[in-house]
Structure formats: C-alpha cells, structure tokens
Amino acid sequence: TSEESFYDLIGGEDAFKRLVHRFYEGVAEDPLLRPLYPEEDLTGAEERLRLFLIQYWGGPNTYSQERGHPRLRMRHAPFVIGEAERDAWLKHMGDAVESLELPEEQHQKLWQYLVYAAHSLINA
Ligand code: HEM
C-alpha cells in the first residue's frame, strides 16, 4: 500500500492542474473544438477532465464521487468527434504534456495513454 502512484510520481494535483489548464487554454482558442463545448465558461469542463485524470492515475476518486462511472464513450456521444477533432484535441494536449517537462519515461507513459484514449473516442 506504500507504492507510489503515477499521480504522485509526476507531481500530484499541481501537475494535473497545470496540465489541464494549459490544455483548455488551447481549446479556448480553437475554432474547430471550442464550439463543441456546450458551456460558455470552460471552468466546469476543465474541472471534470482534471478530476477524471487524477482518478485514472491513482489520485483521489473525487471524479466518481461527483460524476459516477466515467463511461467516456457514452459521455462523448453528443459531440461529433472525427479524426480532425481528435487531432486537434491531441495537439493541445501534446502542448500541455510538454509544458510539464516530465522525465522521458513519465512523459511517454502519460502521452501514450492520452493518444490511445483519444483514438478510442472517435464516433464519426
Ligand atoms: C467531456 C470533447 C477526448 C475526457 C468532454 C466534452 C467535450 C469533449 C465537448 C464536454 C465538456 C464538458 O464536460 O462540459 C472531446 C473531444 C475529444 C475528447 C473532441 C477528442 C478525441 C477526451 C479524452 C478524454 C476525455 C481522450 C480522457 C482521457 C473527458 C471527460 C469529460 C469530457 C472526463 C467530462 C465527462 C463528464 O463527467 O461529464 N469532452 N473529448 N475526453 N471529456 Fe472529452
């Protein structure tokens, strides 16, 4: 039980805050992605993605306490996500991951998951 989670390893809540904040700065300026987000204020979307990623990587499970089971494919069904949307999402997430300046191994582990997850959410 004393095993350190990937969440702790890369810097805990602070790292995920910086990651997701940087990502949404990109989304806010993106003409393809921004219109997909239903809320005018991206703060709620930012919080949901941050809490999800924190939980996924072994941090507190606040996401599921607030939102229930993630069911990401179902939750993305209302949005048309083709290859262009996936690539735009990954472009901003790639910039955000790079901004963390993690050691190579951690960077790759985080990035490979995000690429896989983004590919799995294509629905159009
Ligand atoms: C929610 C778009 C990929 C995790 C959303 C929302 C949109 C969106 C428009 C609604 C925003 C809101 O919560 O108000 C996209 C697009 C993607 C993508 C275009 C491109 C492939 C991903 C990936 C992940 C992810 C790869 C996880 C690694 C989430 C989560 C939520 C969310 C956790 C909130 C779900 C909830 O609790 O309601 N996404 N997304 N998304 N997305 Fe994505």
Short mmCIF file of N, CA and C and ligand atoms in Angstrom, two decimals:
data_model
loop_
_atom_site.label_atom_id
_atom_site.label_comp_id
_atom_site.label_asym_id
_atom_site.label_seq_id
_atom_site.Cartn_x
_atom_site.Cartn_y
_atom_site.Cartn_z
N THR A 1 0.83 -1.22 0.00
CA THR A 1 0.00 0.00 0.00
C THR A 1 0.86 1.27 0.00
N SER A 2 2.17 1.12 0.25
CA SER A 2 3.02 2.30 0.23
C SER A 2 3.55 2.59 -1.18
N GLU A 3 3.08 1.80 -2.17
CA GLU A 3 3.54 2.02 -3.54
C GLU A 3 3.07 3.38 -4.05
N GLU A 4 4.00 4.10 -4.65
CA GLU A 4 3.66 5.44 -5.11
C GLU A 4 2.89 5.37 -6.43
N SER A 5 1.79 6.13 -6.51
CA SER A 5 1.00 6.15 -7.74
C SER A 5 1.69 7.02 -8.78
N PHE A 6 1.30 6.81 -10.04
CA PHE A 6 1.81 7.68 -11.11
C PHE A 6 1.37 9.12 -10.85
N TYR A 7 0.19 9.26 -10.28
CA TYR A 7 -0.30 10.59 -9.87
C TYR A 7 0.71 11.30 -8.97
N ASP A 8 1.19 10.61 -7.93
CA ASP A 8 2.18 11.21 -7.03
C ASP A 8 3.51 11.43 -7.76
N LEU A 9 3.88 10.42 -8.55
CA LEU A 9 5.19 10.44 -9.20
C LEU A 9 5.38 11.69 -10.06
N ILE A 10 4.34 12.07 -10.80
CA ILE A 10 4.54 13.21 -11.70
C ILE A 10 4.24 14.56 -11.04
N GLY A 11 3.86 14.54 -9.77
CA GLY A 11 3.72 15.82 -9.09
C GLY A 11 2.36 16.10 -8.49
N GLY A 12 1.49 15.07 -8.43
CA GLY A 12 0.22 15.22 -7.73
C GLY A 12 -0.71 16.25 -8.36
N GLU A 13 -1.60 16.78 -7.53
CA GLU A 13 -2.66 17.68 -8.00
C GLU A 13 -2.12 18.86 -8.80
N ASP A 14 -1.01 19.41 -8.35
CA ASP A 14 -0.45 20.58 -9.03
C ASP A 14 -0.13 20.29 -10.50
N ALA A 15 0.46 19.12 -10.76
CA ALA A 15 0.82 18.76 -12.13
C ALA A 15 -0.44 18.63 -13.00
N PHE A 16 -1.49 18.01 -12.45
CA PHE A 16 -2.72 17.83 -13.23
C PHE A 16 -3.45 19.15 -13.44
N LYS A 17 -3.36 20.02 -12.44
CA LYS A 17 -3.93 21.37 -12.61
C LYS A 17 -3.26 22.09 -13.76
N ARG A 18 -1.94 22.05 -13.78
CA ARG A 18 -1.19 22.75 -14.84
C ARG A 18 -1.48 22.12 -16.19
N LEU A 19 -1.49 20.78 -16.24
CA LEU A 19 -1.74 20.06 -17.50
C LEU A 19 -3.08 20.47 -18.11
N VAL A 20 -4.13 20.36 -17.32
CA VAL A 20 -5.47 20.56 -17.87
C VAL A 20 -5.75 22.04 -18.11
N HIS A 21 -5.19 22.90 -17.28
CA HIS A 21 -5.36 24.33 -17.53
C HIS A 21 -4.73 24.74 -18.86
N ARG A 22 -3.53 24.25 -19.07
CA ARG A 22 -2.83 24.56 -20.34
C ARG A 22 -3.63 24.02 -21.54
N PHE A 23 -4.15 22.80 -21.39
CA PHE A 23 -4.95 22.19 -22.45
C PHE A 23 -6.15 23.07 -22.81
N TYR A 24 -6.89 23.53 -21.81
CA TYR A 24 -8.08 24.34 -22.09
C TYR A 24 -7.76 25.73 -22.59
N GLU A 25 -6.55 26.23 -22.32
CA GLU A 25 -6.14 27.49 -22.98
C GLU A 25 -6.09 27.27 -24.49
N GLY A 26 -5.62 26.10 -24.90
CA GLY A 26 -5.60 25.78 -26.32
C GLY A 26 -7.00 25.60 -26.89
N VAL A 27 -7.84 24.86 -26.18
CA VAL A 27 -9.22 24.63 -26.64
C VAL A 27 -9.96 25.96 -26.80
N ALA A 28 -9.76 26.86 -25.86
CA ALA A 28 -10.48 28.15 -25.87
C ALA A 28 -10.23 28.91 -27.17
N GLU A 29 -9.05 28.71 -27.77
CA GLU A 29 -8.68 29.44 -28.99
C GLU A 29 -8.90 28.62 -30.26
N ASP A 30 -9.43 27.40 -30.12
CA ASP A 30 -9.51 26.50 -31.27
C ASP A 30 -10.86 26.59 -31.97
N PRO A 31 -10.86 27.01 -33.24
CA PRO A 31 -12.12 27.22 -33.95
C PRO A 31 -12.90 25.93 -34.24
N LEU A 32 -12.21 24.78 -34.27
CA LEU A 32 -12.89 23.51 -34.51
C LEU A 32 -13.46 22.95 -33.20
N LEU A 33 -12.66 23.01 -32.13
CA LEU A 33 -13.06 22.38 -30.87
C LEU A 33 -13.97 23.24 -30.00
N ARG A 34 -13.69 24.54 -29.96
CA ARG A 34 -14.41 25.38 -28.99
C ARG A 34 -15.93 25.27 -29.11
N PRO A 35 -16.47 25.23 -30.35
CA PRO A 35 -17.93 25.15 -30.48
C PRO A 35 -18.54 23.84 -29.96
N LEU A 36 -17.72 22.79 -29.79
CA LEU A 36 -18.26 21.53 -29.27
C LEU A 36 -18.62 21.64 -27.80
N TYR A 37 -17.95 22.53 -27.08
CA TYR A 37 -18.15 22.60 -25.62
C TYR A 37 -19.41 23.38 -25.32
N PRO A 38 -20.38 22.74 -24.68
CA PRO A 38 -21.71 23.33 -24.52
C PRO A 38 -21.73 24.55 -23.61
N GLU A 39 -20.82 24.60 -22.66
CA GLU A 39 -20.88 25.71 -21.70
C GLU A 39 -20.00 26.87 -22.15
N GLU A 40 -20.52 28.07 -21.92
CA GLU A 40 -19.80 29.28 -22.32
C GLU A 40 -18.50 29.41 -21.51
N ASP A 41 -18.58 29.00 -20.25
CA ASP A 41 -17.43 29.05 -19.35
C ASP A 41 -16.80 27.64 -19.31
N LEU A 42 -15.52 27.56 -19.63
CA LEU A 42 -14.86 26.25 -19.70
C LEU A 42 -14.37 25.74 -18.34
N THR A 43 -14.64 26.49 -17.29
CA THR A 43 -14.14 26.10 -15.96
C THR A 43 -14.66 24.73 -15.51
N GLY A 44 -15.95 24.46 -15.78
CA GLY A 44 -16.53 23.19 -15.36
C GLY A 44 -15.92 22.03 -16.14
N ALA A 45 -15.76 22.21 -17.45
CA ALA A 45 -15.15 21.17 -18.29
C ALA A 45 -13.72 20.91 -17.82
N GLU A 46 -13.02 21.98 -17.49
CA GLU A 46 -11.64 21.85 -17.02
C GLU A 46 -11.59 21.03 -15.73
N GLU A 47 -12.51 21.31 -14.84
CA GLU A 47 -12.52 20.58 -13.56
C GLU A 47 -12.85 19.10 -13.78
N ARG A 48 -13.82 18.82 -14.65
CA ARG A 48 -14.20 17.42 -14.89
C ARG A 48 -13.04 16.61 -15.48
N LEU A 49 -12.35 17.18 -16.46
CA LEU A 49 -11.22 16.45 -17.05
C LEU A 49 -10.08 16.30 -16.03
N ARG A 50 -9.82 17.34 -15.26
CA ARG A 50 -8.76 17.25 -14.25
C ARG A 50 -9.07 16.14 -13.24
N LEU A 51 -10.29 16.14 -12.71
CA LEU A 51 -10.64 15.13 -11.70
C LEU A 51 -10.63 13.72 -12.29
N PHE A 52 -11.05 13.59 -13.56
CA PHE A 52 -11.00 12.28 -14.19
C PHE A 52 -9.57 11.77 -14.29
N LEU A 53 -8.68 12.62 -14.79
CA LEU A 53 -7.28 12.18 -14.99
C LEU A 53 -6.60 11.89 -13.65
N ILE A 54 -6.89 12.69 -12.64
CA ILE A 54 -6.34 12.45 -11.30
C ILE A 54 -6.76 11.07 -10.81
N GLN A 55 -8.04 10.75 -10.98
CA GLN A 55 -8.54 9.45 -10.53
C GLN A 55 -7.93 8.31 -11.35
N TYR A 56 -7.87 8.50 -12.66
CA TYR A 56 -7.33 7.46 -13.54
C TYR A 56 -5.91 7.08 -13.13
N TRP A 57 -5.11 8.07 -12.76
CA TRP A 57 -3.70 7.82 -12.45
C TRP A 57 -3.43 7.54 -10.98
N GLY A 58 -4.47 7.27 -10.22
CA GLY A 58 -4.25 6.79 -8.86
C GLY A 58 -4.38 7.82 -7.76
N GLY A 59 -4.85 9.02 -8.10
CA GLY A 59 -5.10 10.03 -7.08
C GLY A 59 -6.49 9.87 -6.49
N PRO A 60 -6.96 10.86 -5.75
CA PRO A 60 -8.29 10.80 -5.13
C PRO A 60 -9.39 10.52 -6.15
N ASN A 61 -10.44 9.80 -5.72
CA ASN A 61 -11.52 9.43 -6.65
C ASN A 61 -12.69 10.39 -6.62
N THR A 62 -12.38 11.66 -6.44
CA THR A 62 -13.41 12.70 -6.42
C THR A 62 -14.26 12.68 -7.69
N TYR A 63 -13.62 12.35 -8.84
CA TYR A 63 -14.40 12.34 -10.09
C TYR A 63 -15.63 11.45 -9.95
N SER A 64 -15.42 10.19 -9.55
CA SER A 64 -16.55 9.27 -9.48
C SER A 64 -17.52 9.61 -8.36
N GLN A 65 -17.02 10.21 -7.30
CA GLN A 65 -17.94 10.66 -6.25
C GLN A 65 -18.91 11.70 -6.80
N GLU A 66 -18.40 12.56 -7.68
CA GLU A 66 -19.25 13.63 -8.21
C GLU A 66 -20.01 13.23 -9.47
N ARG A 67 -19.40 12.36 -10.30
CA ARG A 67 -19.95 12.10 -11.63
C ARG A 67 -20.38 10.66 -11.86
N GLY A 68 -20.01 9.76 -10.94
CA GLY A 68 -20.32 8.34 -11.15
C GLY A 68 -19.29 7.70 -12.06
N HIS A 69 -19.67 6.55 -12.64
CA HIS A 69 -18.76 5.84 -13.54
C HIS A 69 -18.40 6.73 -14.73
N PRO A 70 -17.13 6.75 -15.14
CA PRO A 70 -16.73 7.67 -16.22
C PRO A 70 -17.49 7.47 -17.55
N ARG A 71 -17.68 6.23 -18.00
CA ARG A 71 -18.40 5.99 -19.27
C ARG A 71 -18.06 7.03 -20.33
N LEU A 72 -16.79 7.10 -20.66
CA LEU A 72 -16.35 8.19 -21.54
C LEU A 72 -16.96 8.13 -22.94
N ARG A 73 -17.10 6.93 -23.49
CA ARG A 73 -17.69 6.89 -24.85
C ARG A 73 -19.12 7.41 -24.83
N MET A 74 -19.88 7.01 -23.82
CA MET A 74 -21.25 7.49 -23.72
C MET A 74 -21.29 9.01 -23.51
N ARG A 75 -20.43 9.50 -22.67
CA ARG A 75 -20.45 10.95 -22.38
C ARG A 75 -20.01 11.79 -23.56
N HIS A 76 -19.27 11.19 -24.49
CA HIS A 76 -18.86 11.94 -25.68
C HIS A 76 -19.82 11.76 -26.85
N ALA A 77 -20.81 10.89 -26.69
CA ALA A 77 -21.74 10.62 -27.80
C ALA A 77 -22.43 11.88 -28.34
N PRO A 78 -22.75 12.88 -27.49
CA PRO A 78 -23.42 14.06 -28.04
C PRO A 78 -22.54 14.91 -28.97
N PHE A 79 -21.23 14.66 -28.97
CA PHE A 79 -20.32 15.50 -29.75
C PHE A 79 -19.78 14.73 -30.94
N VAL A 80 -19.76 15.38 -32.11
CA VAL A 80 -19.21 14.74 -33.30
C VAL A 80 -17.69 14.77 -33.21
N ILE A 81 -17.11 13.59 -33.04
CA ILE A 81 -15.65 13.50 -32.92
C ILE A 81 -15.11 12.64 -34.05
N GLY A 82 -14.56 13.30 -35.06
CA GLY A 82 -13.89 12.61 -36.16
C GLY A 82 -12.38 12.73 -35.99
N GLU A 83 -11.65 12.36 -37.04
CA GLU A 83 -10.18 12.41 -36.95
C GLU A 83 -9.68 13.84 -36.75
N ALA A 84 -10.33 14.81 -37.36
CA ALA A 84 -9.87 16.20 -37.24
C ALA A 84 -10.01 16.69 -35.80
N GLU A 85 -11.14 16.35 -35.18
CA GLU A 85 -11.36 16.76 -33.78
C GLU A 85 -10.37 16.05 -32.87
N ARG A 86 -10.18 14.76 -33.11
CA ARG A 86 -9.19 14.01 -32.30
C ARG A 86 -7.80 14.64 -32.43
N ASP A 87 -7.42 14.95 -33.67
CA ASP A 87 -6.08 15.50 -33.87
C ASP A 87 -5.93 16.87 -33.21
N ALA A 88 -6.99 17.68 -33.26
CA ALA A 88 -6.93 18.99 -32.62
C ALA A 88 -6.83 18.83 -31.10
N TRP A 89 -7.61 17.90 -30.56
CA TRP A 89 -7.57 17.62 -29.11
C TRP A 89 -6.15 17.20 -28.71
N LEU A 90 -5.57 16.30 -29.52
CA LEU A 90 -4.23 15.80 -29.19
C LEU A 90 -3.16 16.86 -29.38
N LYS A 91 -3.36 17.77 -30.31
CA LYS A 91 -2.39 18.87 -30.49
C LYS A 91 -2.30 19.70 -29.20
N HIS A 92 -3.47 20.10 -28.67
CA HIS A 92 -3.45 20.92 -27.45
C HIS A 92 -2.96 20.10 -26.25
N MET A 93 -3.35 18.83 -26.20
CA MET A 93 -2.89 18.01 -25.09
C MET A 93 -1.38 17.75 -25.19
N GLY A 94 -0.88 17.61 -26.41
CA GLY A 94 0.57 17.44 -26.59
C GLY A 94 1.34 18.64 -26.09
N ASP A 95 0.86 19.83 -26.42
CA ASP A 95 1.49 21.05 -25.91
C ASP A 95 1.45 21.07 -24.39
N ALA A 96 0.31 20.67 -23.84
CA ALA A 96 0.14 20.70 -22.38
C ALA A 96 1.08 19.70 -21.70
N VAL A 97 1.18 18.49 -22.27
CA VAL A 97 2.07 17.49 -21.68
C VAL A 97 3.52 18.00 -21.74
N GLU A 98 3.90 18.56 -22.87
CA GLU A 98 5.28 19.08 -22.99
C GLU A 98 5.57 20.16 -21.96
N SER A 99 4.55 20.97 -21.66
CA SER A 99 4.77 22.08 -20.73
C SER A 99 5.11 21.58 -19.32
N LEU A 100 4.79 20.32 -19.02
CA LEU A 100 5.11 19.77 -17.69
C LEU A 100 6.59 19.44 -17.56
N GLU A 101 7.28 19.27 -18.70
CA GLU A 101 8.71 18.94 -18.69
C GLU A 101 9.03 17.74 -17.79
N LEU A 102 8.29 16.66 -18.01
CA LEU A 102 8.49 15.44 -17.23
C LEU A 102 9.70 14.68 -17.75
N PRO A 103 10.27 13.82 -16.91
CA PRO A 103 11.28 12.88 -17.40
C PRO A 103 10.70 12.05 -18.54
N GLU A 104 11.56 11.67 -19.49
CA GLU A 104 11.12 11.00 -20.72
C GLU A 104 10.15 9.83 -20.47
N GLU A 105 10.46 8.98 -19.54
CA GLU A 105 9.66 7.77 -19.31
C GLU A 105 8.24 8.15 -18.86
N GLN A 106 8.14 9.11 -17.97
CA GLN A 106 6.83 9.56 -17.48
C GLN A 106 6.05 10.27 -18.59
N HIS A 107 6.78 11.09 -19.33
CA HIS A 107 6.17 11.79 -20.46
C HIS A 107 5.54 10.78 -21.43
N GLN A 108 6.30 9.76 -21.78
CA GLN A 108 5.82 8.76 -22.74
C GLN A 108 4.61 7.99 -22.21
N LYS A 109 4.66 7.64 -20.93
CA LYS A 109 3.57 6.88 -20.34
C LYS A 109 2.25 7.68 -20.37
N LEU A 110 2.34 8.93 -19.98
CA LEU A 110 1.17 9.80 -19.98
C LEU A 110 0.66 10.03 -21.40
N TRP A 111 1.59 10.31 -22.30
CA TRP A 111 1.22 10.64 -23.68
C TRP A 111 0.60 9.45 -24.40
N GLN A 112 1.20 8.26 -24.22
CA GLN A 112 0.66 7.08 -24.90
C GLN A 112 -0.77 6.79 -24.47
N TYR A 113 -1.06 6.96 -23.21
CA TYR A 113 -2.43 6.77 -22.73
C TYR A 113 -3.39 7.77 -23.40
N LEU A 114 -2.98 9.03 -23.44
CA LEU A 114 -3.86 10.06 -23.99
C LEU A 114 -4.12 9.83 -25.48
N VAL A 115 -3.10 9.40 -26.21
CA VAL A 115 -3.26 9.11 -27.64
C VAL A 115 -4.24 7.95 -27.80
N TYR A 116 -4.05 6.90 -27.02
CA TYR A 116 -4.94 5.74 -27.09
C TYR A 116 -6.38 6.13 -26.76
N ALA A 117 -6.54 6.89 -25.67
CA ALA A 117 -7.88 7.29 -25.24
C ALA A 117 -8.56 8.16 -26.29
N ALA A 118 -7.81 9.07 -26.88
CA ALA A 118 -8.40 9.97 -27.88
C ALA A 118 -8.84 9.16 -29.11
N HIS A 119 -8.02 8.19 -29.53
CA HIS A 119 -8.41 7.35 -30.67
C HIS A 119 -9.69 6.58 -30.36
N SER A 120 -9.83 6.16 -29.11
CA SER A 120 -10.97 5.32 -28.74
C SER A 120 -12.28 6.10 -28.67
N LEU A 121 -12.20 7.44 -28.69
CA LEU A 121 -13.42 8.25 -28.55
C LEU A 121 -13.95 8.77 -29.88
N ILE A 122 -13.30 8.37 -30.98
CA ILE A 122 -13.84 8.75 -32.30
C ILE A 122 -15.20 8.09 -32.49
N ASN A 123 -16.16 8.90 -32.91
CA ASN A 123 -17.53 8.38 -33.07
C ASN A 123 -18.18 8.84 -34.37
N ALA A 124 -17.40 9.41 -35.26
CA ALA A 124 -17.98 9.92 -36.52
C ALA A 124 -16.99 9.75 -37.68
C1 HEM B 1 -16.01 16.00 -21.70
C2 HEM B 1 -14.68 16.71 -26.30
C3 HEM B 1 -11.25 13.34 -25.81
C4 HEM B 1 -12.23 13.06 -21.10
C5 HEM B 1 -15.94 16.47 -23.00
C6 HEM B 1 -16.82 17.46 -23.54
C7 HEM B 1 -16.45 17.66 -24.82
C8 HEM B 1 -15.34 16.80 -25.10
C9 HEM B 1 -17.07 18.63 -25.83
C10 HEM B 1 -17.95 18.16 -22.76
C11 HEM B 1 -17.32 19.21 -21.89
C12 HEM B 1 -17.95 19.31 -20.53
O1 HEM B 1 -17.69 18.45 -19.68
O2 HEM B 1 -18.68 20.29 -20.33
C13 HEM B 1 -13.64 15.83 -26.58
C14 HEM B 1 -13.02 15.69 -27.88
C15 HEM B 1 -12.06 14.73 -27.76
C16 HEM B 1 -12.08 14.28 -26.36
C17 HEM B 1 -13.36 16.46 -29.15
C18 HEM B 1 -11.18 14.22 -28.88
C19 HEM B 1 -10.87 12.95 -29.05
C20 HEM B 1 -11.18 13.01 -24.48
C21 HEM B 1 -10.22 12.10 -23.89
C22 HEM B 1 -10.50 12.02 -22.56
C23 HEM B 1 -11.64 12.88 -22.32
C24 HEM B 1 -9.10 11.39 -24.66
C25 HEM B 1 -9.84 11.23 -21.47
C26 HEM B 1 -8.57 10.88 -21.49
C27 HEM B 1 -13.35 13.80 -20.87
C28 HEM B 1 -14.03 13.88 -19.58
C29 HEM B 1 -15.13 14.71 -19.75
C30 HEM B 1 -15.10 15.14 -21.15
C31 HEM B 1 -13.61 13.17 -18.29
C32 HEM B 1 -16.19 15.06 -18.71
C33 HEM B 1 -17.19 13.90 -18.62
C34 HEM B 1 -18.28 14.18 -17.59
O3 HEM B 1 -18.06 13.87 -16.41
O4 HEM B 1 -19.33 14.68 -17.98
N1 HEM B 1 -15.06 16.08 -23.96
N2 HEM B 1 -13.06 14.98 -25.69
N3 HEM B 1 -12.03 13.45 -23.49
N4 HEM B 1 -14.03 14.57 -21.78
FE1 HEM B 1 -13.56 14.76 -23.73
#
